[in-house]
C-alpha positions as CSV (number, residue, x, y, z in Angstrom):
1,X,-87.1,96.3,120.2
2,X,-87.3,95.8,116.2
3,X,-84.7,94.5,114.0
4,X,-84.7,97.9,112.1
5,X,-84.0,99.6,115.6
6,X,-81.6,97.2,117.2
7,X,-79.6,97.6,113.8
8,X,-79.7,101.4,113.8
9,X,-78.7,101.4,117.4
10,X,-75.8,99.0,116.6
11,X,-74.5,101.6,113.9
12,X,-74.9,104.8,115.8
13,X,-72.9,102.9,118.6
14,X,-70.3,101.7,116.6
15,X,-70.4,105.4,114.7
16,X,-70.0,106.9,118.6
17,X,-66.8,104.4,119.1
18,X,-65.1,105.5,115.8
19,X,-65.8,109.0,116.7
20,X,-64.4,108.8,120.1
21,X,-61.1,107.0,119.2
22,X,-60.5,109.7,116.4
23,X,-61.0,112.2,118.0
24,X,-58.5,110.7,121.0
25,X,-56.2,109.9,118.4
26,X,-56.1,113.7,117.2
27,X,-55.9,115.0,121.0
28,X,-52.5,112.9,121.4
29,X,-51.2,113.8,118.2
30,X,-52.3,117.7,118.6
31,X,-50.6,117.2,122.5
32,X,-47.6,115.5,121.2
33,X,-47.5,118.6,118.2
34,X,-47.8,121.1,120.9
35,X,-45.4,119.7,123.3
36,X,-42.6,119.6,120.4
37,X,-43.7,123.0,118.8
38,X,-42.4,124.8,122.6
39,X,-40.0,122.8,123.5
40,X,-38.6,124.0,120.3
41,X,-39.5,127.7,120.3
42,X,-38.1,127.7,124.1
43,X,-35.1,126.2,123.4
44,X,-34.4,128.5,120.3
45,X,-35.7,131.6,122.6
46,X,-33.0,130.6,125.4
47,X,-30.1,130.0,123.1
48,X,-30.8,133.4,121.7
49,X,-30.7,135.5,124.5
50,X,-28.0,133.7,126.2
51,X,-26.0,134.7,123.0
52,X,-26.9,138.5,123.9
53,X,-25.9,137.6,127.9
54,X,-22.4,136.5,126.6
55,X,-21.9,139.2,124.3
56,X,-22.6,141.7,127.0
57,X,-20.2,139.8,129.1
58,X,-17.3,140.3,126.3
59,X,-18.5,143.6,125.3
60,X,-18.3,145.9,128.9
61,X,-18.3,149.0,126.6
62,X,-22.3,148.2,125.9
63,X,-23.0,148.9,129.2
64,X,-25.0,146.2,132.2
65,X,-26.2,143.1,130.4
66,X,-29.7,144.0,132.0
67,X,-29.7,147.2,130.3
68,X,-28.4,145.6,126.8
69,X,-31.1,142.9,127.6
70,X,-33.7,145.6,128.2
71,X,-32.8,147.1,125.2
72,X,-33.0,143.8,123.1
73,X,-36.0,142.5,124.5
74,X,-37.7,145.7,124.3
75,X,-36.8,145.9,120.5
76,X,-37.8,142.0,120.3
77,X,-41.3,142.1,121.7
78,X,-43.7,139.1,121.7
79,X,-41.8,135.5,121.1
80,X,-44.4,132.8,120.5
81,X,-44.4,130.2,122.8
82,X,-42.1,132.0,125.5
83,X,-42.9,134.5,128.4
84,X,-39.7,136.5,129.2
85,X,-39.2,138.0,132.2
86,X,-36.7,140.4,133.0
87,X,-35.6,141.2,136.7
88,X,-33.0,144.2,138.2
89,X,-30.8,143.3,141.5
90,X,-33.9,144.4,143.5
91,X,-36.4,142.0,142.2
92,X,-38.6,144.7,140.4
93,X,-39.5,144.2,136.5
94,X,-37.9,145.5,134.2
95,X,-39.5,144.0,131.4
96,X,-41.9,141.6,130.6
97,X,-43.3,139.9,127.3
98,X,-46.3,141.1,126.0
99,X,-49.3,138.4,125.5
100,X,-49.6,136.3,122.6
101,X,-52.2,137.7,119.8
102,X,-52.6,135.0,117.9
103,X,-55.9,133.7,117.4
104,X,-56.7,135.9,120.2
105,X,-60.6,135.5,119.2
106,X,-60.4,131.8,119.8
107,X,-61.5,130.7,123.3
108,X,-60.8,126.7,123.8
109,X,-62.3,125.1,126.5
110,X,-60.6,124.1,129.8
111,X,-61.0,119.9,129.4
112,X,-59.3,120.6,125.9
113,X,-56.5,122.9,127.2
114,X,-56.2,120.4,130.3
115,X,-55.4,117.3,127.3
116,X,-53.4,119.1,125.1
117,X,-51.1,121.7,127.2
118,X,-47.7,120.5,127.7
119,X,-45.9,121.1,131.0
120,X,-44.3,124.5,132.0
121,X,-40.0,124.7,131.5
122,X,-38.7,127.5,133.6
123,X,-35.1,128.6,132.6
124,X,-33.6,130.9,134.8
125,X,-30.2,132.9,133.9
126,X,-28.8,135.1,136.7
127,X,-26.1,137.5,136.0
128,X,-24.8,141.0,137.5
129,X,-27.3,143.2,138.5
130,X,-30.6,141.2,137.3
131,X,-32.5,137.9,136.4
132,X,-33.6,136.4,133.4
133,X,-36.7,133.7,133.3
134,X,-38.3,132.3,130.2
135,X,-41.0,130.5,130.6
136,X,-42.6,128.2,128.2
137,X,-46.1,129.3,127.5
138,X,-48.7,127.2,124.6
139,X,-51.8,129.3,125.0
140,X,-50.9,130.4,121.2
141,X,-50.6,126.7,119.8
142,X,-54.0,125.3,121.9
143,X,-55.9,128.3,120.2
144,X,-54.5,127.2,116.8
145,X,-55.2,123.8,117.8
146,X,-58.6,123.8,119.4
147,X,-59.4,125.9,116.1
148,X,-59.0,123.0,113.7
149,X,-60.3,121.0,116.4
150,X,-63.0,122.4,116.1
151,X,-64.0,122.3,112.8
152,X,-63.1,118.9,112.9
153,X,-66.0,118.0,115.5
154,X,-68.3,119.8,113.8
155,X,-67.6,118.2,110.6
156,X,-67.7,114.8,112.7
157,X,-71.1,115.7,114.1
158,X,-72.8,117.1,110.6
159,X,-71.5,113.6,109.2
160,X,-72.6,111.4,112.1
161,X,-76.0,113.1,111.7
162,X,-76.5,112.0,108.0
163,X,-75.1,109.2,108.7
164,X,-77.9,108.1,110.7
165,X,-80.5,109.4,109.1
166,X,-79.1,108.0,105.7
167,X,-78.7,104.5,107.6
168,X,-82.2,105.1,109.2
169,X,-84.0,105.9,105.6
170,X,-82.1,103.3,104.2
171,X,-83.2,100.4,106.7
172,X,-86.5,101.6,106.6
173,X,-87.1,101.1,102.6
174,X,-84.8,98.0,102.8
175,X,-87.1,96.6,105.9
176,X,-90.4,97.6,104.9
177,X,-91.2,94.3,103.1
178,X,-91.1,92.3,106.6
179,X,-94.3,94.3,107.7
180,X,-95.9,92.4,104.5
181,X,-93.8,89.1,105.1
182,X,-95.1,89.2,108.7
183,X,-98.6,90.2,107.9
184,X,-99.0,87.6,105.4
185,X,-97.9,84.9,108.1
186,X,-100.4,86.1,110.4
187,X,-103.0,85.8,107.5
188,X,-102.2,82.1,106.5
189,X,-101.9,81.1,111.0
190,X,-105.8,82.5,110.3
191,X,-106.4,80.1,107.8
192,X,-106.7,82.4,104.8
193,X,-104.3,80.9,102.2
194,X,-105.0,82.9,99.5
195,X,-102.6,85.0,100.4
196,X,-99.8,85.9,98.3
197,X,-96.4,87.9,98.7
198,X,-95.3,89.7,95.2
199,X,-91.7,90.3,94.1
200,X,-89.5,91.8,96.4
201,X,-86.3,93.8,95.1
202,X,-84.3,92.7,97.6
203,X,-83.3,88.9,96.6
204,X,-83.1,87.7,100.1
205,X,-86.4,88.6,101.2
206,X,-87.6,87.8,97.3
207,X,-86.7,84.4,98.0
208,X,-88.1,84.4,101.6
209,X,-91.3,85.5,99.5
210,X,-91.4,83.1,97.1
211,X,-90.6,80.8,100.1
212,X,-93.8,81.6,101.7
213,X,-95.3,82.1,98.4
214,X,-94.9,78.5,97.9
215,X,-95.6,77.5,101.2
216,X,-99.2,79.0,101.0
217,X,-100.0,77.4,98.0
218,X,-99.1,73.8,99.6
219,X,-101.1,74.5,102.7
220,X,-104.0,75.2,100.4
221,X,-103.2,72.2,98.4
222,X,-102.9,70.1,101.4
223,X,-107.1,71.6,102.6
224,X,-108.0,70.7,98.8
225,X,-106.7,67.3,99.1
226,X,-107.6,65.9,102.0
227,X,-108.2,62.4,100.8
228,X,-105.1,62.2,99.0
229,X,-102.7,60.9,101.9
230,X,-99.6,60.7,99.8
231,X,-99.9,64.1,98.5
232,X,-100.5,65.2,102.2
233,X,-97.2,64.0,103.1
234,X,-95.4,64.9,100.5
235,X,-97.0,68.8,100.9
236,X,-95.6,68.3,104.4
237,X,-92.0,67.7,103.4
238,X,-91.7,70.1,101.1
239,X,-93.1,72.6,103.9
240,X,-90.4,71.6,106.1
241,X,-87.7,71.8,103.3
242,X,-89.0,75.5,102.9
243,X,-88.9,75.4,106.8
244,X,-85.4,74.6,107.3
245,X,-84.1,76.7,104.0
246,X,-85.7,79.4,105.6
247,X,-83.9,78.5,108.7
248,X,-80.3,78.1,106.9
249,X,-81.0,81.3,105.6
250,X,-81.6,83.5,108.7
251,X,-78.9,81.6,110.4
252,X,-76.2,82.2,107.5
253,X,-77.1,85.8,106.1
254,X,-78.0,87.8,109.2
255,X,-75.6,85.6,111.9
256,X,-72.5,86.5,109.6
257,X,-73.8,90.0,110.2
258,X,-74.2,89.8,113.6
259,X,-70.7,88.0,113.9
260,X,-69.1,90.7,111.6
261,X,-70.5,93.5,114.1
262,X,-69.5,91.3,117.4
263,X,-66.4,91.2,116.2
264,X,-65.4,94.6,115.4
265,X,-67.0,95.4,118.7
266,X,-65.1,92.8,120.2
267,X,-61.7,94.1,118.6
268,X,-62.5,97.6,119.8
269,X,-62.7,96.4,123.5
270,X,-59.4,94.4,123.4
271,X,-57.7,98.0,121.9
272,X,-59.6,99.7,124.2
273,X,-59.8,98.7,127.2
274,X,-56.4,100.4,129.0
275,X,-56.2,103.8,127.3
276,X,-59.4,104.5,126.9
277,X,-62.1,102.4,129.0
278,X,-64.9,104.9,127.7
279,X,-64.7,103.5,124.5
280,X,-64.0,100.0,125.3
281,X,-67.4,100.3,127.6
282,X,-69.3,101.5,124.7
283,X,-67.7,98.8,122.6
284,X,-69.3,96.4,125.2
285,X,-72.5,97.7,124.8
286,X,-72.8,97.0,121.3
287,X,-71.3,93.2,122.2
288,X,-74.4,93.0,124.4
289,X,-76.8,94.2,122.1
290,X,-75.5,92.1,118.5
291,X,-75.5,88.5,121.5
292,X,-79.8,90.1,122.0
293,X,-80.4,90.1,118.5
294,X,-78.2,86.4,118.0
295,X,-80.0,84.9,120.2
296,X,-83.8,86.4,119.1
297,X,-82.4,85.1,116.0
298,X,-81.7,81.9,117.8
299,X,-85.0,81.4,119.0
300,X,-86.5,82.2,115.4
301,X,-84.6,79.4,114.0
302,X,-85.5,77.2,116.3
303,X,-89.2,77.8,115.9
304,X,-89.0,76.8,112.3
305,X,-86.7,74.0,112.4
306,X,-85.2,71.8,115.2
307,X,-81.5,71.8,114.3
308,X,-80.8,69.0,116.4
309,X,-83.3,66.9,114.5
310,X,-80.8,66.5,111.9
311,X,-77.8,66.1,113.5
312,X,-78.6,64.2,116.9
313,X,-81.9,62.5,116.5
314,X,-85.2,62.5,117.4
315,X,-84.9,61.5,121.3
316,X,-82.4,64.5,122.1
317,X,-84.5,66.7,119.9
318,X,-87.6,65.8,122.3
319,X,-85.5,66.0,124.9
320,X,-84.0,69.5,124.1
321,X,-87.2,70.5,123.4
322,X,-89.0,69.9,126.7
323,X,-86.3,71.4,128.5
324,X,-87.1,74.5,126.5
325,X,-90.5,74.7,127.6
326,X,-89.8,73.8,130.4
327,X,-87.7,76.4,131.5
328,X,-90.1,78.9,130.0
329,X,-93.0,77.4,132.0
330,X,-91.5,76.4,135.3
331,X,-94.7,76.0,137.0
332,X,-95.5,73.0,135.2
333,X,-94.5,69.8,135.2
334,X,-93.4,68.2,131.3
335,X,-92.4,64.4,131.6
336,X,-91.4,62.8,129.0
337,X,-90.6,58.8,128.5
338,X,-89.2,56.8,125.3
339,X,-89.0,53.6,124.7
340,X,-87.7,50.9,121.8
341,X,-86.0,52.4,119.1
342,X,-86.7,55.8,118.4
343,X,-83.6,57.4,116.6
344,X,-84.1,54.4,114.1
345,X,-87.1,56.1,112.1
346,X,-85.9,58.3,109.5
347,X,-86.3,62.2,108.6
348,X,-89.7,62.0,107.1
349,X,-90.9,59.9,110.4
350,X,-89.0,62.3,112.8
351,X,-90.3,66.2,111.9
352,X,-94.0,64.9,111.5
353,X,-93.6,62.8,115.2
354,X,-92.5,66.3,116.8
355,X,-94.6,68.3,114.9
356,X,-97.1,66.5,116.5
357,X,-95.8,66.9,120.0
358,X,-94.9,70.3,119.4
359,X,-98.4,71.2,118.4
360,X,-99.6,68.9,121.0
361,X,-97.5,70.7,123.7
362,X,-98.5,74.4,122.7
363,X,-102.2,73.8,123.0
364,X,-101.9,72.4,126.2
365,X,-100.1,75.4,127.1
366,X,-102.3,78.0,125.4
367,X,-105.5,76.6,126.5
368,X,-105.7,73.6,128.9
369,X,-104.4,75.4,131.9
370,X,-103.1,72.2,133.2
371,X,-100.0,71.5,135.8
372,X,-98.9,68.5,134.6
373,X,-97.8,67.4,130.6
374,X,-97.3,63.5,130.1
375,X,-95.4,62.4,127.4
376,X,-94.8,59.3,126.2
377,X,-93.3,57.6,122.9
378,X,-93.0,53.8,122.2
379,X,-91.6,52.0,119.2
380,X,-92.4,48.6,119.0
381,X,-90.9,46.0,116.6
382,X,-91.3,42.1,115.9
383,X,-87.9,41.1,114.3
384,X,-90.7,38.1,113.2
385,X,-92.6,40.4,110.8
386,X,-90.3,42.0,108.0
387,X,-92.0,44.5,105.5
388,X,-89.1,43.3,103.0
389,X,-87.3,40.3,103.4
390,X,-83.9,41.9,103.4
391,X,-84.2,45.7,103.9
392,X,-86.6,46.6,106.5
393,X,-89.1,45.4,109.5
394,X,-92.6,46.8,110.7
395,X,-92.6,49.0,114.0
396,X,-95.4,50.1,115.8
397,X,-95.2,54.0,116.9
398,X,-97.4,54.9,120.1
399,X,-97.5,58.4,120.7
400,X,-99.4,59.4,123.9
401,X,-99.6,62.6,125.4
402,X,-102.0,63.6,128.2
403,X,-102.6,66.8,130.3
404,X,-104.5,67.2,133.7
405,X,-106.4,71.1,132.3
406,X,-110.2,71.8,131.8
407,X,-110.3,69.5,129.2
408,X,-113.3,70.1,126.8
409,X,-116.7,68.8,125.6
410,X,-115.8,66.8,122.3
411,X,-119.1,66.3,121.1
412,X,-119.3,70.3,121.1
413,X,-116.1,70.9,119.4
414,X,-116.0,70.5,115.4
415,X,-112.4,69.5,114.8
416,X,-112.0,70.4,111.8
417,X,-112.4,74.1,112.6
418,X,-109.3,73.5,115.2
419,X,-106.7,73.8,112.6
420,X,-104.2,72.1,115.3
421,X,-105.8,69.5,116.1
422,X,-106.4,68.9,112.1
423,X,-103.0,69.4,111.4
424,X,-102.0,66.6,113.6
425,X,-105.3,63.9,112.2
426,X,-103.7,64.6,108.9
427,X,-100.1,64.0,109.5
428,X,-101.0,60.7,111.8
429,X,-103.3,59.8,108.7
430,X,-100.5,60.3,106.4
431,X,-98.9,57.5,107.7
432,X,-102.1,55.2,107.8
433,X,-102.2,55.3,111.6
434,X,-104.8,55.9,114.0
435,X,-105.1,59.3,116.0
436,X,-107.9,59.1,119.0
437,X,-109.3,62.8,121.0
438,X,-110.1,61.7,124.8
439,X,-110.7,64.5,126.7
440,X,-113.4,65.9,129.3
441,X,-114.4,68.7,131.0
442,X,-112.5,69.2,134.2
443,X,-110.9,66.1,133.5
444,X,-107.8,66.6,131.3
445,X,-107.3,66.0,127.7
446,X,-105.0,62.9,125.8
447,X,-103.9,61.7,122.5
448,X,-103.4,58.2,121.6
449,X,-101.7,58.0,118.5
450,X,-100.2,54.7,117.0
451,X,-98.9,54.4,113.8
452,X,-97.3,51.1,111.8
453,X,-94.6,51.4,109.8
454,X,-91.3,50.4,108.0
455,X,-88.4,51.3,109.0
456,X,-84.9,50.1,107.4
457,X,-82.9,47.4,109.6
């Protein structure tokens, strides 16, 4: 899925979960209003006609308190919230409340009147010659309720609606420049660095242009200036500097996003999870989806720069590494073996060594269709020779890294067409060493790469 769906999805869910605990927040309080509303009404309803019971009792001259009730409730007629029933001696009716009117043109829905109704209170009141019962009845107040209710969902539902489609339009014209960013990469992996990004009016992805802007312009630099070792190198740094602010920036900008939704999410489950598990489910769905689109992020980063390579060194960067691959292609075999003092050889040293095993390592796996990937990395010293008397001593670097694929006909292959393989001459070259192509078909393919330098003490 794309970034621009994954992020509408992640707002229609979280729009569904605010939704759903509103509108469960307005069915307790209309259920709570309800319950109150005819508990009141019944109590008022009973104390009213007991009050015409006892008068009847003190008042013989008015005749049977069932006729004076009759005659009271017959004058009375409909009392909201109560049914009255009115009983002789012989159980036959006598009277009986008419239906409530109210709203009578509203028809709620049974899972609504199931939430909000209130439990029935029966009062009975038995006297000489009859029985009284009031009942408490709500079918009035759910009609009034379900009434607002519903306008309320379909005001909900038109806003949920334009919601989307406002959050949909707008992540679509805020988006649309990756199409171009990622076109324009696809260009410049073809070799064609002519290309060029313009402006963006976005400054993130304005400064992701002029990132890649920048970065064209020293690729081209670097094919224009072959000879020019020093300025190869330093084109290289400054790639990787764009590299890793590129990285930073993806990690900071859209992980705080991703952390921000994750943890609303998160906070919606922990509310959640008793009273309504509906929600809370929902809520964990959109947990799920923002710990996809971290770790696609994740593996974005990664790609661009190794963050372990500036924090724990170049042998556990190789190491992590590896064990990336390798878990992505279990059905080969990646050894890897170093030796001497490899965490000892500075940035500059470090990026362009696993560049170059990194590049090694993918075209083995795109193309040489081999089972087994050798890898092995030497740094030799001799405390006896010191590049500055003081500061630093000369190392030897041996790089080797050998596959058992088809291998190819090097004679037939023109290098400098392989923009991998050219790539990796020119960072080696860089650093005045020596990088040697042995390969064969049928017979595997390795690189010997040695390179002497400095390195501080």
């Amino acid at each position: 899925m794309s970034l621009k769906f994954r992020l509408n999805l992640l707002i229609t869910l979280l729009s569904l979960a605010f939704i759903l605990v509103v509108g469960t927040i307005l069915v307790n309080e209309t259920q709570t209003s309800i319950r109150e509303r005819v508990e009141a009404a019944s109590r008022v309803t009973v104390q009213l006609l007991d009050t015409v019971i006892v008068s009847s009792a003190l008042n013989p001259e008015y005749g049977p308190t069932h006729k004076v009730l009759q005659s009271f409730l017959q004058s009375l007629g409909y009392v909201r919230s109560s049914h009255i029933a009115l009983y002789d001696m012989r159980g036959e009716v006598l009277y009986e409340s008419p239906a409530s009117t109210f709203k009578s043109d509203v028809y709620p829905p049974v899972w609504f009147a199931k939430l909000v109704e209130p439990k029935t209170e029966i009062v009975e009141r038995k006297f000489r010659y009859g029985t009284l019962i009031v009942s408490s009845s709500a079918a009035g107040s759910i009609r009034e309720a379900w009434s607002g209710f519903s306008q309320l969902m379909w005001v909900g539902l038109v806003f949920f609606v334009l919601l989307n489609v406002m959050v949909y339009a707008l992540l679509s014209h805020s988006l649309r420049p990756v199409n171009r960013i990622l076109a324009s990469i696809n260009r410049m992996e073809r070799g064609d660095l002519s290309t060029r990004l313009p402006a963006f009016k976005l400054p993130e992805f304005d400064r992701i242009g002029h990132s890649l802007n920048r970065m064209a312009e020293s690729l081209a630099a670097e094919r224009q200036l072959e000879e020019n070792r020093q300025l190869t190198q330093l084109i290289q740094s400054h790639i990787e500097d764009e590299r890793r602010s590129l990285a930073r920036e993806l990690h900071d900008e859209l992980g705080q996003y991703v952390t921000a939704i994750k943890t609303f999410a998160v906070a919606i489950v922990n509310k959640t999870r008793e009273k309504s598990p509906d929600i809370a489910n929902n809520a964990q769905t959109i947990v799920s989806a923002a710990n996809q689109i971290y770790d696609g992020m994740h593996n974005i980063v990664r790609k661009l720069r190794p963050g372990a390579l500036d924090n724990l060194g170049l042998s556990e960067t190789l190491c992590d590494a590896v064990n990336y691959w390798q878990n992505l292609h279990p059905e080969m075999k990646i050894n890897l073996s170093l030796e001497g003092g490899v965490d000892q050889l500075g940035e500059t040293l470090n990026i362009n060594i696993y560049r170059i095993v990194q590049e090694a390592i993918n075209n083995a796996l795109k193309h040489a269709r081999a089972n087994t990937i050798d890898i092995k990395l030497t740094v030799l010293s001799d405390a006896n020779k010191l590049a500055d008397a003081s500061k630093s001593k000369l190392v030897t670097i041996s790089l080797t890294i050998k596959d058992d694929g088809v291998g190819m006909d090097i004679e037939a292959v023109d290098q400098s067409q392989h923009f991998g393989l050219l790539g990796m001459r020119e960072r080696v070259q860089g650093f005045h060493g020596s990088f040697n192509l042995v390969s064969e078909p049928n017979l595997g393919t390795a690189l010997y790469i040695n390179i002497p330098q400095a390195v501080n003490t």
